[in-house]
Amino acid sequence: ETGVTQSPTHLIKTRGQQVTLRCSSQSGHNTVSWYQQALGQGPQFIFQYYREEENGRGNFPPRFSGLQFPNYSSELNVNALELDDSALYLCASSSRTPGTDTQYFGPGTRLTVL
Amino acid sequence: AQRVTQPEKLLSVFKGAPVELKCNYSYSGSPELFWYVQYSRQRLQLLLRHISRESIKGFTADLNKGETSFHLKKPFAQEEDSAMYYCALPGGHTDKLIFGTGTRLQVFP
């Protein structure tokens, strides 16, 4: 069984730039959730994708967008980067089957915006 | 609004001492609560969920609806328990999780 993977591991961008983060879900999982974890804080929900459709969104502006592909992998795109976007971005995959809906997290992508 | 509060940023104990990591929640209805753990240089992983009523690595957590708490307990701490612990609850119709700010547990030899 392959776990959740994320790329890249680290990324440095400047204000105003755009970034794409990638996530491969665990084998057998059809749901991907993205979280932002600022320093010293718990993860905050950005949005979730289920069967290639957005299935819920947290309190993040529209410049945070995403995609899910037929193989259930996912991308998080952030436009017009701001300094406050500097954080660890976590991807979690799960199955929608009741009783097996535990979210499994990837190692994260650390984004630094200068 | 749904919310999770972990009042302690840091909890330091000696090996063999009892541990209690506090978690209080605000939720309308019957919540399912989780404890996630992040060991040094490892990813966030599920430690336990209240619905399964399991004891994982000696840790237990009991849901107290009257006090809206889900404290994590272990009678005898081990050095390998040193980690960051997050309490979480589900946030609505999706599977999203609402996390607390976390408590760092340090277990000294």
Coordinates of N, CA and C in Angstrom, one line a residue:
Chain A
E1 N 0.8 -1.2 0.0 CA 0.0 0.0 0.0 C 0.9 1.2 0.0
T2 N 0.7 2.1 -1.0 CA 1.5 3.3 -1.1 C 0.8 4.4 -0.3
G3 N 1.6 5.2 0.5 CA 1.0 6.3 1.3 C 0.9 7.5 0.5
V4 N 0.4 8.6 1.1 CA 0.2 9.9 0.5 C 1.6 10.5 0.2
T5 N 1.8 11.0 -1.0 CA 3.0 11.7 -1.3 C 2.7 13.1 -1.8
Q6 N 3.6 14.0 -1.5 CA 3.5 15.4 -1.9 C 4.8 15.9 -2.5
S7 N 4.6 16.8 -3.5 CA 5.8 17.4 -4.1 C 5.4 18.9 -4.5
P8 N 6.4 19.8 -4.4 CA 7.8 19.5 -3.9 C 7.8 19.5 -2.4
T9 N 9.0 19.2 -1.8 CA 9.1 19.2 -0.3 C 9.2 20.6 0.2
H10 N 10.0 21.5 -0.5 CA 10.1 22.9 -0.1 C 10.0 23.7 -1.4
L11 N 9.6 25.0 -1.2 CA 9.4 25.9 -2.3 C 9.6 27.3 -1.8
I12 N 10.3 28.1 -2.6 CA 10.4 29.5 -2.2 C 9.9 30.3 -3.4
K13 N 9.0 31.2 -3.1 CA 8.4 32.1 -4.1 C 8.5 33.6 -3.6
T14 N 8.2 34.5 -4.5 CA 8.1 35.9 -4.1 C 6.6 36.3 -4.2
R15 N 6.4 37.4 -3.5 CA 5.0 38.0 -3.6 C 4.5 38.2 -5.0
G16 N 3.2 37.8 -5.2 CA 2.6 38.0 -6.5 C 2.8 36.9 -7.5
Q17 N 3.7 36.0 -7.1 CA 3.9 34.8 -8.0 C 2.7 33.8 -7.8
Q18 N 2.7 32.7 -8.6 CA 1.8 31.7 -8.5 C 2.5 30.4 -8.2
V19 N 1.8 29.4 -7.5 CA 2.5 28.2 -7.1 C 1.5 27.0 -7.3
T20 N 2.0 25.9 -7.7 CA 1.2 24.7 -7.8 C 1.9 23.6 -6.9
L21 N 1.1 23.0 -6.0 CA 1.5 21.9 -5.2 C 0.8 20.7 -5.6
R22 N 1.5 19.5 -5.4 CA 0.9 18.3 -5.9 C 0.8 17.2 -4.8
C23 N -0.2 16.4 -5.0 CA -0.5 15.3 -4.0 C -1.0 14.1 -4.7
S24 N -0.4 13.0 -4.3 CA -0.8 11.7 -4.8 C -1.5 11.0 -3.6
S25 N -2.7 10.6 -3.8 CA -3.5 10.0 -2.7 C -3.1 8.5 -2.5
Q26 N -3.4 8.0 -1.3 CA -3.1 6.7 -1.0 C -4.0 5.7 -1.8
S27 N -3.4 4.6 -2.1 CA -4.1 3.6 -3.0 C -5.4 3.3 -2.4
G28 N -6.5 3.3 -3.3 CA -7.8 3.0 -2.8 C -8.6 4.2 -2.3
H29 N -8.0 5.3 -2.2 CA -8.7 6.5 -1.7 C -9.2 7.4 -2.8
N30 N -10.4 8.0 -2.6 CA -11.0 8.8 -3.7 C -11.2 10.2 -3.3
T31 N -10.8 10.6 -2.1 CA -11.1 11.9 -1.5 C -9.8 12.5 -1.1
V32 N -9.6 13.8 -1.5 CA -8.3 14.5 -1.1 C -8.7 15.8 -0.4
S33 N -8.1 16.1 0.7 CA -8.4 17.3 1.5 C -7.0 18.1 1.6
W34 N -7.1 19.4 1.5 CA -5.9 20.2 1.6 C -6.0 21.1 2.9
Y35 N -4.9 21.2 3.6 CA -4.9 22.0 4.8 C -3.6 22.9 4.7
Q36 N -3.8 24.1 5.4 CA -2.7 25.0 5.6 C -2.3 25.0 7.0
Q37 N -1.0 24.8 7.3 CA -0.6 24.9 8.7 C 0.5 26.0 8.9
A38 N 0.0 27.1 9.4 CA 1.0 28.2 9.7 C 1.8 27.8 11.0
L39 N 2.9 28.5 11.1 CA 3.8 28.2 12.2 C 3.1 28.3 13.6
G40 N 3.2 27.3 14.4 CA 2.6 27.3 15.7 C 1.1 27.1 15.8
Q41 N 0.5 26.8 14.6 CA -1.0 26.6 14.6 C -1.3 25.1 14.2
G42 N -2.5 24.8 14.4 CA -3.0 23.5 13.9 C -3.4 23.6 12.4
P43 N -3.5 22.5 11.7 CA -3.9 22.6 10.3 C -5.2 23.2 10.1
Q44 N -5.4 24.1 9.0 CA -6.7 24.7 8.7 C -7.1 24.2 7.4
F45 N -8.4 23.8 7.3 CA -9.0 23.2 6.1 C -9.1 24.2 5.0
I46 N -8.6 23.9 3.8 CA -8.7 24.8 2.7 C -9.9 24.3 1.8
F47 N -9.8 23.1 1.3 CA -10.9 22.5 0.5 C -10.7 21.0 0.4
Q48 N -11.8 20.4 -0.1 CA -11.7 18.9 -0.3 C -12.2 18.6 -1.7
Y49 N -11.7 17.6 -2.3 CA -12.1 17.1 -3.6 C -12.5 15.6 -3.5
Y50 N -13.7 15.3 -4.1 CA -14.2 14.0 -4.2 C -14.7 13.7 -5.6
R51 N -14.1 12.7 -6.2 CA -14.5 12.3 -7.6 C -14.4 13.5 -8.5
E52 N -13.3 14.2 -8.4 CA -12.9 15.4 -9.2 C -13.7 16.6 -9.1
E53 N -14.6 16.7 -8.0 CA -15.4 17.8 -7.8 C -15.0 18.4 -6.4
E54 N -15.1 19.8 -6.3 CA -14.8 20.4 -5.0 C -16.0 20.0 -4.1
N55 N -15.7 19.6 -2.9 CA -16.7 19.1 -2.0 C -16.6 19.7 -0.6
G56 N -16.6 21.0 -0.6 CA -16.5 21.7 0.6 C -15.2 22.6 0.6
R57 N -15.4 23.8 1.2 CA -14.3 24.8 1.2 C -14.2 25.5 2.5
G58 N -13.0 25.8 3.0 CA -12.9 26.5 4.2 C -12.8 28.0 3.9
N59 N -12.4 28.8 4.9 CA -12.4 30.2 4.8 C -11.1 30.7 4.1
F60 N -11.0 30.4 2.8 CA -9.8 30.8 2.0 C -10.3 31.5 0.8
P61 N -9.6 32.5 0.3 CA -10.1 33.3 -0.8 C -10.0 32.5 -2.1
P62 N -10.6 33.0 -3.2 CA -10.7 32.3 -4.5 C -9.3 32.1 -5.1
R63 N -8.3 32.9 -4.7 CA -7.0 32.6 -5.3 C -6.4 31.3 -4.9
F64 N -7.0 30.6 -4.0 CA -6.7 29.3 -3.6 C -7.7 28.4 -4.4
S65 N -7.1 27.6 -5.4 CA -8.0 26.7 -6.2 C -7.3 25.4 -6.3
G66 N -8.1 24.4 -6.7 CA -7.6 23.1 -6.8 C -8.1 22.3 -7.9
L67 N -7.6 21.1 -8.1 CA -8.0 20.1 -9.1 C -7.9 18.7 -8.5
Q68 N -8.8 17.8 -9.0 CA -8.5 16.4 -8.7 C -8.6 15.7 -10.1
F69 N -7.7 14.8 -10.3 CA -7.6 14.1 -11.5 C -8.3 12.7 -11.4
P70 N -8.5 12.0 -12.6 CA -9.2 10.7 -12.6 C -8.5 9.7 -11.7
N71 N -7.2 9.8 -11.5 CA -6.5 8.8 -10.7 C -6.5 9.3 -9.2
Y72 N -7.3 10.3 -8.9 CA -7.5 10.9 -7.6 C -6.4 11.7 -7.0
S73 N -5.3 11.8 -7.8 CA -4.3 12.8 -7.4 C -4.8 14.2 -7.4
S74 N -4.1 15.1 -6.8 CA -4.7 16.5 -6.7 C -3.6 17.6 -6.8
E75 N -4.1 18.7 -7.2 CA -3.2 19.9 -7.2 C -3.8 21.0 -6.4
L76 N -3.0 21.8 -5.7 CA -3.4 23.0 -5.0 C -2.7 24.2 -5.7
N77 N -3.5 25.1 -6.2 CA -2.9 26.3 -6.9 C -3.2 27.5 -6.0
V78 N -2.1 28.3 -5.9 CA -2.3 29.6 -5.2 C -1.8 30.7 -6.1
N79 N -2.7 31.7 -6.4 CA -2.3 32.8 -7.3 C -2.0 34.0 -6.4
A80 N -1.3 35.0 -7.0 CA -1.0 36.3 -6.3 C -0.5 36.0 -4.9
L81 N 0.6 35.3 -4.7 CA 1.0 34.9 -3.4 C 1.3 36.1 -2.5
E82 N 0.9 35.9 -1.2 CA 1.1 37.0 -0.2 C 2.1 36.4 0.8
L83 N 2.7 37.3 1.6 CA 3.6 36.8 2.6 C 3.0 35.9 3.6
D84 N 1.7 36.1 3.9 CA 1.0 35.3 4.9 C 0.7 33.9 4.4
D85 N 0.9 33.6 3.1 CA 0.7 32.3 2.5 C 1.9 31.4 2.9
S86 N 2.9 31.9 3.5 CA 4.0 31.1 4.0 C 3.5 30.1 5.0
A87 N 3.6 28.8 4.8 CA 3.1 27.8 5.7 C 3.5 26.4 5.2
L88 N 3.1 25.4 6.0 CA 3.2 24.0 5.5 C 1.9 23.6 5.0
Y89 N 1.9 23.1 3.7 CA 0.6 22.7 3.1 C 0.5 21.2 3.1
L90 N -0.5 20.7 3.8 CA -0.7 19.3 3.9 C -1.9 18.8 3.1
C91 N -1.7 17.6 2.5 CA -2.7 16.9 1.8 C -3.0 15.7 2.6
A92 N -4.3 15.4 2.6 CA -4.8 14.2 3.2 C -5.7 13.4 2.3
S93 N -5.6 12.1 2.3 CA -6.5 11.3 1.4 C -7.3 10.4 2.3
S94 N -8.5 10.1 1.8 CA -9.4 9.2 2.6 C -10.4 8.5 1.6
S95 N -11.1 7.6 2.2 CA -12.1 6.9 1.4 C -13.5 7.4 1.9
R96 N -14.5 7.4 1.1 CA -15.8 7.9 1.6 C -16.6 6.7 2.2
T97 N -16.0 5.6 2.3 CA -16.7 4.4 2.8 C -16.8 4.6 4.3
P98 N -18.0 4.6 4.9 CA -18.1 4.7 6.4 C -17.2 3.6 7.1
G99 N -16.5 4.1 8.1 CA -15.7 3.1 8.9 C -14.3 3.1 8.4
T100 N -14.1 3.5 7.2 CA -12.7 3.6 6.6 C -12.4 5.0 6.2
D101 N -13.0 6.0 6.8 CA -12.8 7.3 6.4 C -11.7 8.1 7.1
T102 N -10.8 7.4 7.7 CA -9.7 8.1 8.4 C -8.9 8.8 7.3
Q103 N -8.5 10.0 7.7 CA -7.6 10.8 6.8 C -6.2 10.5 7.0
Y104 N -5.5 10.2 5.9 CA -4.1 9.9 6.0 C -3.3 11.1 5.4
F105 N -2.4 11.6 6.1 CA -1.7 12.8 5.7 C -0.4 12.5 5.0
G106 N -0.1 13.4 4.1 CA 1.2 13.4 3.4 C 2.2 14.2 4.3
P107 N 3.5 14.2 3.8 CA 4.5 14.9 4.6 C 4.5 16.4 4.5
G108 N 3.8 16.9 3.6 CA 3.6 18.4 3.5 C 4.6 19.0 2.5
T109 N 4.2 20.2 2.0 CA 5.1 21.0 1.2 C 5.3 22.3 2.0
R110 N 6.5 22.7 2.3 CA 6.8 23.9 3.0 C 7.0 25.1 2.0
L111 N 6.0 26.0 2.0 CA 6.1 27.2 1.1 C 6.6 28.4 1.8
T112 N 7.6 29.0 1.3 CA 8.1 30.3 1.8 C 7.8 31.4 0.8
V113 N 7.2 32.5 1.2 CA 6.9 33.6 0.3 C 7.7 34.8 0.8
L114 N 8.6 35.2 -0.1 CA 9.5 36.4 0.3 C 9.0 37.7 -0.3
Chain B
A1 N -20.3 28.1 16.6 CA -19.3 27.6 15.6 C -18.5 26.4 16.2
Q2 N -18.1 25.6 15.3 CA -17.3 24.4 15.8 C -15.9 24.8 16.1
R3 N -15.4 24.4 17.2 CA -14.1 24.9 17.6 C -13.5 23.8 18.5
V4 N -12.1 23.7 18.5 CA -11.4 22.9 19.3 C -10.4 23.7 20.1
T5 N -10.3 23.5 21.4 CA -9.4 24.3 22.2 C -8.4 23.4 22.9
Q6 N -7.1 23.6 22.7 CA -6.1 22.9 23.5 C -5.4 24.0 24.3
P7 N -5.6 24.0 25.6 CA -5.1 25.2 26.3 C -3.6 25.2 26.6
E8 N -3.0 24.1 26.5 CA -1.5 24.0 26.8 C -0.7 23.9 25.5
K9 N 0.2 24.8 25.4 CA 1.1 24.7 24.2 C 2.2 23.6 24.5
L10 N 2.6 23.5 25.7 CA 3.7 22.6 26.1 C 3.4 21.9 27.4
L11 N 3.6 20.6 27.4 CA 3.5 19.8 28.6 C 4.8 19.0 28.8
S12 N 5.4 19.2 29.9 CA 6.7 18.5 30.2 C 6.5 17.6 31.4
V13 N 6.9 16.3 31.2 CA 6.8 15.4 32.3 C 8.0 14.5 32.3
F14 N 8.3 13.8 33.4 CA 9.3 12.8 33.5 C 8.8 11.4 33.1
K15 N 9.7 10.6 32.6 CA 9.3 9.3 32.2 C 8.7 8.6 33.4
G16 N 7.6 7.9 33.1 CA 6.8 7.1 34.2 C 5.7 7.9 34.8
A17 N 5.7 9.2 34.6 CA 4.7 10.1 35.2 C 3.4 10.0 34.3
P18 N 2.2 10.2 35.0 CA 1.0 10.3 34.2 C 0.9 11.5 33.3
V19 N 0.2 11.3 32.2 CA 0.1 12.4 31.2 C -1.4 12.7 31.0
E20 N -1.8 13.9 30.9 CA -3.2 14.3 30.4 C -3.1 15.5 29.5
L21 N -3.4 15.3 28.3 CA -3.4 16.4 27.3 C -4.9 16.8 27.2
K22 N -5.1 18.1 27.4 CA -6.5 18.6 27.5 C -7.0 19.0 26.1
C23 N -8.3 18.7 25.9 CA -9.0 19.1 24.7 C -10.4 19.5 25.0
N24 N -10.9 20.6 24.7 CA -12.3 21.0 24.8 C -12.8 21.4 23.5
Y25 N -14.1 21.1 23.3 CA -14.6 21.4 21.9 C -16.0 22.1 22.0
S26 N -16.3 22.7 20.9 CA -17.6 23.3 20.8 C -18.3 22.7 19.5
Y27 N -19.4 22.1 19.7 CA -20.0 21.4 18.5 C -21.5 21.1 18.8
S28 N -22.3 21.4 17.9 CA -23.7 21.1 18.1 C -24.0 19.7 17.6
G29 N -24.5 18.8 18.4 CA -24.8 17.5 18.0 C -23.8 16.5 18.7
S30 N -23.7 15.3 18.2 CA -22.8 14.3 18.8 C -21.6 14.2 18.0
P31 N -20.5 14.8 18.5 CA -19.3 14.8 17.7 C -18.5 13.5 17.7
E32 N -17.7 13.3 16.6 CA -16.7 12.3 16.6 C -15.4 13.0 16.8
L33 N -14.6 12.6 17.8 CA -13.4 13.4 18.0 C -12.2 12.5 17.8
F34 N -11.1 13.1 17.4 CA -9.9 12.5 17.1 C -8.7 13.1 17.8
W35 N -7.7 12.2 18.0 CA -6.4 12.7 18.4 C -5.4 12.3 17.3
Y36 N -4.7 13.3 16.8 CA -3.6 13.1 15.8 C -2.3 13.4 16.5
V37 N -1.2 12.7 16.1 CA 0.1 12.9 16.6 C 1.1 13.1 15.5
Q38 N 2.1 13.9 15.8 CA 3.2 14.1 14.9 C 4.5 14.0 15.6
Y39 N 5.2 12.9 15.4 CA 6.5 12.7 15.9 C 7.5 13.5 15.1
S40 N 8.7 13.7 15.7 CA 9.7 14.5 15.0 C 10.0 14.0 13.7
R41 N 10.0 14.8 12.7 CA 10.3 14.5 11.3 C 9.4 13.4 10.7
Q42 N 8.2 13.3 11.2 CA 7.3 12.3 10.7 C 6.0 13.1 10.3
R43 N 5.1 12.4 9.5 CA 3.9 13.1 9.1 C 2.8 13.0 10.2
L44 N 1.8 13.8 10.1 CA 0.7 13.7 11.0 C 0.0 12.4 10.8
Q45 N -0.3 11.8 11.9 CA -1.0 10.5 11.8 C -2.1 10.3 12.9
L46 N -3.1 9.6 12.6 CA -4.2 9.3 13.6 C -3.6 8.5 14.8
L47 N -3.9 9.0 16.0 CA -3.6 8.2 17.2 C -4.8 7.4 17.6
L48 N -5.9 8.1 17.8 CA -7.1 7.4 18.1 C -8.3 8.2 17.9
R49 N -9.5 7.6 17.7 CA -10.7 8.2 17.5 C -11.7 7.7 18.6
H50 N -12.6 8.5 19.1 CA -13.4 8.1 20.2 C -14.4 7.0 19.9
I51 N -14.8 7.0 18.6 CA -15.8 6.0 18.2 C -15.3 4.6 18.3
S52 N -14.0 4.4 18.2 CA -13.4 3.1 18.2 C -13.1 2.6 19.6
R53 N -13.0 3.5 20.5 CA -12.8 3.2 22.0 C -11.6 2.3 22.2
E54 N -10.6 2.6 21.4 CA -9.3 1.8 21.5 C -8.4 2.5 22.4
S55 N -7.4 1.7 22.8 CA -6.2 2.2 23.5 C -5.0 2.0 22.6
I56 N -4.4 3.1 22.2 CA -3.3 3.0 21.2 C -2.1 3.5 21.9
K57 N -1.0 2.7 21.9 CA 0.3 3.0 22.6 C 0.0 3.4 24.0
G58 N -1.0 2.8 24.7 CA -1.2 3.1 26.1 C -2.1 4.3 26.3
F59 N -2.4 5.1 25.2 CA -3.2 6.3 25.4 C -4.7 5.9 25.3
T60 N -5.5 6.6 26.1 CA -7.0 6.5 26.0 C -7.5 8.0 26.0
A61 N -8.7 8.1 25.5 CA -9.4 9.4 25.6 C -10.9 9.1 25.7
D62 N -11.5 9.7 26.7 CA -13.0 9.6 26.9 C -13.7 10.9 26.6
L63 N -14.8 10.7 25.8 CA -15.6 11.8 25.5 C -16.5 12.2 26.7
N64 N -16.4 13.4 27.1 CA -17.3 13.9 28.2 C -18.2 15.0 27.7
K65 N -19.4 14.6 27.3 CA -20.3 15.6 26.7 C -20.7 16.7 27.6
G66 N -20.8 16.4 28.9 CA -21.2 17.4 29.9 C -20.1 18.5 30.0
E67 N -18.9 18.1 30.0 CA -17.8 19.1 30.0 C -17.3 19.4 28.6
T68 N -17.8 18.9 27.6 CA -17.4 19.0 26.2 C -15.9 18.9 26.2
S69 N -15.4 17.8 26.6 CA -13.9 17.5 26.7 C -13.6 16.2 26.1
F70 N -12.4 16.0 25.6 CA -11.9 14.8 25.1 C -10.4 14.7 25.4
H71 N -10.1 14.6 26.7 CA -8.7 14.7 27.1 C -8.0 13.4 26.8
L72 N -6.8 13.5 26.5 CA -5.9 12.3 26.1 C -5.1 11.9 27.4
K73 N -5.1 10.7 27.7 CA -4.4 10.3 29.0 C -3.6 9.1 28.7
K74 N -2.5 9.0 29.5 CA -1.6 7.8 29.6 C -1.1 7.7 31.0
P75 N -1.2 6.6 31.6 CA -0.8 6.5 33.0 C 0.7 6.6 33.3
F76 N 1.5 6.1 32.3 CA 3.0 6.1 32.5 C 3.6 6.6 31.2
A77 N 4.1 7.8 31.2 CA 4.7 8.4 29.9 C 6.0 7.7 29.6
Q78 N 6.3 7.6 28.3 CA 7.6 7.1 27.8 C 8.3 8.1 27.0
E79 N 9.6 8.1 26.9 CA 10.3 9.1 26.2 C 9.9 9.1 24.7
E80 N 9.5 8.0 24.2 CA 9.1 8.0 22.8 C 7.7 8.6 22.5
D81 N 7.0 9.0 23.6 CA 5.7 9.7 23.5 C 6.0 11.2 23.2
S82 N 7.2 11.6 23.3 CA 7.5 13.0 23.0 C 7.1 13.3 21.5
A83 N 6.2 14.3 21.4 CA 5.6 14.6 20.0 C 4.7 15.8 20.2
M84 N 4.1 16.2 19.0 CA 3.1 17.2 19.0 C 1.7 16.5 18.8
Y85 N 0.8 16.9 19.7 CA -0.5 16.2 19.7 C -1.6 17.2 19.3
Y86 N -2.5 16.8 18.4 CA -3.6 17.7 18.0 C -4.9 16.9 18.2
C87 N -5.8 17.7 18.8 CA -7.2 17.2 18.9 C -8.0 17.8 17.7
A88 N -8.9 17.0 17.2 CA -9.7 17.4 16.0 C -11.1 16.9 16.0
L89 N -12.0 17.6 15.4 CA -13.3 17.1 15.2 C -13.8 17.4 13.8
P90 N -14.8 16.7 13.3 CA -15.3 16.9 11.9 C -16.0 18.2 11.8
G91 N -15.9 18.8 10.7 CA -16.5 20.2 10.5 C -17.6 20.2 9.5
G92 N -18.7 19.5 9.7 CA -19.8 19.6 8.7 C -20.0 18.4 7.8
H93 N -20.6 18.7 6.7 CA -21.0 17.6 5.9 C -19.8 16.9 5.1
T94 N -18.7 17.6 5.1 CA -17.6 17.0 4.4 C -16.8 16.3 5.5
D95 N -15.7 15.7 5.1 CA -14.9 15.0 6.0 C -13.8 15.9 6.6
K96 N -14.0 17.2 6.4 CA -12.9 18.1 6.9 C -12.8 18.0 8.4
L97 N -11.6 18.3 8.8 CA -11.3 18.2 10.2 C -10.9 19.6 10.7
I98 N -11.4 19.9 11.9 CA -11.1 21.2 12.6 C -10.1 20.8 13.7
F99 N -8.9 21.4 13.6 CA -7.9 21.0 14.6 C -7.7 22.1 15.6
G100 N -7.2 21.7 16.8 CA -6.8 22.6 17.8 C -5.4 23.1 17.4
T101 N -4.8 23.9 18.3 CA -3.5 24.5 18.0 C -2.4 23.5 18.4
G102 N -2.7 22.5 19.1 CA -1.7 21.4 19.4 C -1.0 21.7 20.7
T103 N -0.6 20.5 21.3 CA 0.2 20.6 22.6 C 1.5 19.7 22.3
R104 N 2.6 20.4 22.6 CA 3.8 19.6 22.5 C 4.1 18.9 23.8
L105 N 4.2 17.6 23.8 CA 4.5 16.8 25.0 C 6.0 16.5 24.9
Q106 N 6.7 16.8 26.0 CA 8.1 16.5 26.2 C 8.2 15.5 27.4
V107 N 8.8 14.4 27.2 CA 9.0 13.4 28.2 C 10.5 13.3 28.5
F108 N 10.9 13.7 29.7 CA 12.3 13.7 30.0 C 12.7 12.3 30.7
P109 N 13.9 11.9 30.5 CA 14.3 10.6 31.1 C 14.5 10.7 32.6

